[in-house]
Coordinates of N, CA, C and O in Angstrom, one line a residue:
X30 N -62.4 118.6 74.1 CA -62.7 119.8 74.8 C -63.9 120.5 74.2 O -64.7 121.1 75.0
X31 N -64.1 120.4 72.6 CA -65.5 120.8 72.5 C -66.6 120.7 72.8 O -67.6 121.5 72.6
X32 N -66.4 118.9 73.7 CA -68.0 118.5 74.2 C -68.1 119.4 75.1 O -69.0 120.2 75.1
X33 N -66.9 119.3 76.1 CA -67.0 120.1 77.4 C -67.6 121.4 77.0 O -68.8 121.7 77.3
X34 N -66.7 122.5 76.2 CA -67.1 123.9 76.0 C -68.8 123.9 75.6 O -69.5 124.9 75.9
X35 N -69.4 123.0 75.0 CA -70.6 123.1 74.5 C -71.6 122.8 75.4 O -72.8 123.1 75.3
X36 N -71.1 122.3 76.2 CA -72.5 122.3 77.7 C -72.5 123.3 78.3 O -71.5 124.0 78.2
X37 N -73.5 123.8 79.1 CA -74.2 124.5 79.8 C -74.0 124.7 81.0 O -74.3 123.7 81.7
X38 N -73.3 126.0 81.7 CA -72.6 126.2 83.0 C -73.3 124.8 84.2 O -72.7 124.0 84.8
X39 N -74.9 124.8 84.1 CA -75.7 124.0 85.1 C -75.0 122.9 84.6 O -74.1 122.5 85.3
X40 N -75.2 122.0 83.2 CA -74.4 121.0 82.9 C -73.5 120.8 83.4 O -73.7 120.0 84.3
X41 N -72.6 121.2 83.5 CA -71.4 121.0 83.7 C -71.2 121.2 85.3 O -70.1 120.5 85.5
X42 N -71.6 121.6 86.2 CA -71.8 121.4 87.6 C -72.6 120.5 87.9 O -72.5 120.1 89.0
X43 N -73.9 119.7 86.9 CA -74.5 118.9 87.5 C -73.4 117.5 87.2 O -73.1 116.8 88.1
X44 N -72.9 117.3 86.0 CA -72.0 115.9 85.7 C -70.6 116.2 86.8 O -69.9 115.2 87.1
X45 N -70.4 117.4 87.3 CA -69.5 117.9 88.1 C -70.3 117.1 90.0 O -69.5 116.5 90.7
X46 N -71.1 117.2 90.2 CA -71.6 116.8 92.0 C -72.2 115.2 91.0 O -72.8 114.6 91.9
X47 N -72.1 114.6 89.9 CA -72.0 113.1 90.0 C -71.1 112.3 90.2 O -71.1 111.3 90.9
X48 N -69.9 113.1 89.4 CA -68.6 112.9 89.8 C -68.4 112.4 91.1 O -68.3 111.3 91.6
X49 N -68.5 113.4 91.6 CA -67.9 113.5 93.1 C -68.8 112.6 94.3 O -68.5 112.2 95.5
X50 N -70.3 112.5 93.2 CA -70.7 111.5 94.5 C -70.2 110.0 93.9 O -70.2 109.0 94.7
X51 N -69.9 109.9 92.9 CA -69.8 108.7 92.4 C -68.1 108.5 93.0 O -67.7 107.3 93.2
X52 N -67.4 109.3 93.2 CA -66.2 108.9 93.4 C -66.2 108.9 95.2 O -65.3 108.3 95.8
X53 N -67.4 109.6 95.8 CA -68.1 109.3 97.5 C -68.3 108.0 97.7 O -67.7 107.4 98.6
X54 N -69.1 107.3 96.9 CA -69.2 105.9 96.6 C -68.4 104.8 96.6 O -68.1 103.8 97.3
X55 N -67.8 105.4 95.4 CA -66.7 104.5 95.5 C -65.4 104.8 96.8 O -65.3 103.6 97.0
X56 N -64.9 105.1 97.4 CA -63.9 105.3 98.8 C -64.9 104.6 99.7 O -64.3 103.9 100.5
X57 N -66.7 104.6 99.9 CA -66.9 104.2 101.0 C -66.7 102.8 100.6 O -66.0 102.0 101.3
X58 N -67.3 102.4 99.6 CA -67.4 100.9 99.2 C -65.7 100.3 99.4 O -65.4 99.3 100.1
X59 N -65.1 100.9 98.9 CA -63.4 100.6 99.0 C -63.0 100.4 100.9 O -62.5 99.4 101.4
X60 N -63.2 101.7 101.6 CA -63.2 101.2 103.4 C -64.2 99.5 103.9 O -63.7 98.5 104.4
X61 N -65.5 99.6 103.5 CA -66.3 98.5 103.5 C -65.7 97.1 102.9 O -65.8 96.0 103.4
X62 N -65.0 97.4 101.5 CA -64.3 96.4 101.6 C -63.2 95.6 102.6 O -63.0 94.5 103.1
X63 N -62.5 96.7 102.5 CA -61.2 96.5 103.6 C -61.6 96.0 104.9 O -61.0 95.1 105.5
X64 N -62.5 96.8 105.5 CA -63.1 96.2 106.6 C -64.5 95.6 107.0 O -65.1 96.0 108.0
X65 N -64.8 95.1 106.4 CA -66.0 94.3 106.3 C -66.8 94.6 107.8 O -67.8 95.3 107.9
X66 N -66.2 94.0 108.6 CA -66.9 94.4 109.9 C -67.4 95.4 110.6 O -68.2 95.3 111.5
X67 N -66.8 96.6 110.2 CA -66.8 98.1 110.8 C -68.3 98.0 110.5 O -68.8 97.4 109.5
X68 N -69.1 99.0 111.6 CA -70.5 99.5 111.6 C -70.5 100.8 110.7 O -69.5 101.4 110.5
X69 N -71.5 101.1 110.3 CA -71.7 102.2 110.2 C -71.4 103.5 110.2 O -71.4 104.4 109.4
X70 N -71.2 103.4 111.3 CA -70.4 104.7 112.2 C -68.9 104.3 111.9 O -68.2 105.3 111.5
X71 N -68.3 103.2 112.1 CA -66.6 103.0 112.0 C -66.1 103.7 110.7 O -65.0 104.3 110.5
X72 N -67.4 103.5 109.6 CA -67.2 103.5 108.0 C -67.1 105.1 107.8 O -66.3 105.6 107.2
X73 N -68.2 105.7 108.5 CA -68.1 107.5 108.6 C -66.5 108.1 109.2 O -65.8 109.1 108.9
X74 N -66.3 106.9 110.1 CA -64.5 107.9 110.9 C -63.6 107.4 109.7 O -62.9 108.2 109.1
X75 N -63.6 105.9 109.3 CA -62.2 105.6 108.3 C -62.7 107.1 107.1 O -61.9 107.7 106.5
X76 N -63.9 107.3 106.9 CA -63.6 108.2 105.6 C -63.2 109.5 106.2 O -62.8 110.4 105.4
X77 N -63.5 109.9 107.7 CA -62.9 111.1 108.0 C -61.8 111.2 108.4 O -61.3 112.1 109.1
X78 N -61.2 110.4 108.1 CA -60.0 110.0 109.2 C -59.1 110.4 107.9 O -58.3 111.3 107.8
X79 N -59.8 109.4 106.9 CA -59.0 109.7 105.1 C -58.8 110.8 104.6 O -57.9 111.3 103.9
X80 N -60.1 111.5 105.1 CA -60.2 113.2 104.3 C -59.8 114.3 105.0 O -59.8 115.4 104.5
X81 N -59.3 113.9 106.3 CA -59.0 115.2 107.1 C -57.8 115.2 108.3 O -57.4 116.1 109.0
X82 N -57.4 113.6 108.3 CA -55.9 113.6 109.1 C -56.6 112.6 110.2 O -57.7 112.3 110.4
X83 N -55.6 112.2 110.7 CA -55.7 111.6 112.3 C -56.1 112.3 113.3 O -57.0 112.1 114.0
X84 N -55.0 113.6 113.2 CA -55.1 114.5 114.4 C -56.8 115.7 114.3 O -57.4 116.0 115.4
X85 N -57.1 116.1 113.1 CA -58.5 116.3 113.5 C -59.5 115.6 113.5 O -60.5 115.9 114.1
X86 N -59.4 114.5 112.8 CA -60.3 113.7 113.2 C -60.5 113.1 114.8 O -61.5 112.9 115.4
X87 N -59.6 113.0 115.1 CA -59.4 112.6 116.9 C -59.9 113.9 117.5 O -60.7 113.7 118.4
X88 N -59.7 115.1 117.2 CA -60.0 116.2 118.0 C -61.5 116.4 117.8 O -62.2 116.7 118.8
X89 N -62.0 116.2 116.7 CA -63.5 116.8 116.6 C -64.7 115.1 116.5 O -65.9 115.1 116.5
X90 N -63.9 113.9 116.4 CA -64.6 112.5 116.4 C -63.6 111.9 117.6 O -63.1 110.9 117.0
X91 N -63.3 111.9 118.7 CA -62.7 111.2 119.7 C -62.7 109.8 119.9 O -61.8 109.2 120.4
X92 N -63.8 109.3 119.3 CA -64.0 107.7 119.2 C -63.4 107.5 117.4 O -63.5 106.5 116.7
X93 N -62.9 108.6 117.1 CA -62.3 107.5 115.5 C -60.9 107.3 116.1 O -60.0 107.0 115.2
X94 N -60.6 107.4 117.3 CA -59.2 106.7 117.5 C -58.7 105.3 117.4 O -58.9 104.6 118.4
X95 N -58.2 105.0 116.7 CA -58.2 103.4 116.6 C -58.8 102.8 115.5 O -59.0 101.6 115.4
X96 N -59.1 103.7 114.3 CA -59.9 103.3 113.0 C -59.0 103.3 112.2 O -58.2 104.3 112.2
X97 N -58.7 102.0 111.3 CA -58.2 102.3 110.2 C -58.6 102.5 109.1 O -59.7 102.0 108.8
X98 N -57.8 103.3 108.3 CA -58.8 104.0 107.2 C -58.7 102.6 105.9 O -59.3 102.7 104.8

């Protein structure tokens, strides 16, 4: 906990948005695995589909019906 307390508010939000892109990374790479085939666009709905439900994702992406995450 000392490392942590001893960095610098920007520190600590910048290793804070690596995190989170590196853990973005990893889930897309993880769908791409699972489905190899999905385009581009399939890979954007399985991760919205992951992060925000079936039911809004169908209401606000209409074509991620039918995607598995």
């Amino acid at each position: 906990m000392d490392a942590i307390r001893a960095r610098t508010v920007p520190e600590r939000l910048e290793e804070w948005r690596q995190l989170n892109e590196a853990g973005a990374i990893m889930e897309e790479e993880a769908v791409r695995r699972r489905h190899p085939d999905y385009s581009d666009r399939e890979v954007f709905l399985a991760l919205v589909v992951t992060r925000y439900g079936e039911e809004l994702a169908h209401q606000v992406w209409p074509d991620s019906e039918g995607i598995e995450p």
